[in-house]
XYZ file of C-alpha atoms in Angstrom:
102
model
C 0.080 0.275 -0.077
C 1.470 3.274 -0.931
C -0.334 6.541 0.907
C 0.534 10.299 1.512
C -1.743 12.817 3.763
C -2.045 16.429 3.765
C -2.183 17.508 7.512
C -5.457 19.528 8.245
C -5.661 19.167 11.464
C -2.858 20.116 14.791
C -5.334 16.651 16.817
C -4.108 13.353 16.362
C -4.806 11.582 12.974
C -4.764 8.330 11.806
C -2.640 7.635 8.462
C -3.218 4.224 8.848
C -5.037 0.774 10.406
C -2.977 -2.622 10.087
C -6.721 -4.133 10.027
C -6.882 -8.405 9.552
C -3.073 -9.416 9.598
C -0.237 -7.383 10.454
C 2.046 -4.807 8.413
C 5.387 -3.635 7.267
C 5.614 -0.037 6.685
C 9.105 0.593 4.366
C 8.822 4.090 4.324
C 7.759 7.320 6.750
C 8.130 10.812 4.363
C 7.306 13.661 5.449
C 6.740 17.403 3.399
C 7.050 20.792 4.201
C 5.524 22.370 1.300
C 5.703 25.985 1.612
C 7.968 28.759 2.533
C 6.670 30.187 5.546
C 8.185 28.667 8.789
C 9.574 25.120 10.123
C 7.302 23.530 11.672
C 7.302 20.558 14.418
C 5.413 16.913 13.486
C 5.316 13.590 15.791
C 4.130 10.218 14.914
C 3.331 7.875 16.894
C 1.988 3.704 16.760
C -1.501 3.024 19.338
C -1.571 -0.353 19.458
C -4.793 -0.634 22.105
C -3.206 1.812 25.380
C 0.820 1.367 24.294
C 2.334 3.879 23.057
C 5.055 3.618 21.049
C 6.703 7.246 19.361
C 8.794 7.393 15.455
C 9.160 10.382 16.161
C 7.876 14.065 18.928
C 8.490 17.475 17.487
C 10.530 16.544 14.914
C 11.113 19.816 12.504
C 10.212 19.859 8.773
C 11.239 22.705 7.572
C 10.355 24.864 4.673
C 10.629 23.576 1.631
C 12.142 20.012 2.628
C 11.607 15.796 3.017
C 12.502 14.639 5.648
C 12.077 10.337 5.977
C 12.895 8.554 9.031
C 12.595 5.515 9.283
C 15.904 3.890 8.387
C 14.822 -0.266 7.969
C 11.554 -1.745 8.014
C 9.273 -1.883 10.349
C 5.628 -4.048 11.464
C 3.459 -3.754 13.791
C 0.818 -5.711 14.591
C -3.231 -6.748 14.018
C -4.801 -3.809 15.049
C -1.871 -0.758 15.526
C -2.282 3.091 14.276
C -0.313 4.909 13.145
C -1.392 8.444 14.048
C 0.235 11.984 13.598
C 0.104 15.090 15.663
C 0.823 18.747 13.493
C 1.933 21.987 14.231
C 0.828 24.043 11.696
C -2.094 22.181 8.681
C -1.743 22.058 5.232
C 1.741 22.734 5.354
C 3.195 19.098 6.024
C 2.241 15.987 3.906
C 2.827 12.326 5.033
C 3.625 9.615 2.496
C 4.153 6.163 4.131
C 3.907 2.850 2.533
C 3.903 -0.353 3.114
C 3.544 -4.293 2.033
C 0.225 -6.125 4.396
C 1.844 -10.004 5.194
C -0.859 -12.259 4.228
C 1.676 -15.059 4.659
C-alpha cells in the first residue's frame, strides 16, 4: 500500500490502521511544501493502550523532505499510525508498506 495525507488538523490524526494481519512499514516521509516556516511533527504507533513515538516534535524545515525509517518496521494487527502536526495544510505525510498475508 501507499498513502499520502495532507495534515488538516493539529490534533491526532490516524493515517493507517493495520487490519486482518500485521503490516510492514517501508517508508515514512514528511514534506513541508511551504516557505512560511519550519514546523514540528510527531508520529506514533498506538496499539491498545501502548504508544511508541517514531518521532516526537521533529522540525520539518521549509521546502524540505525528511524520511525517518532507516529499516522496515512491523506493526501488529490493530495498531494505528497516528500523526500530530504543529500547523495545518503545510506538511504532507508519505507512508508506504506491505500488508503481511501469510
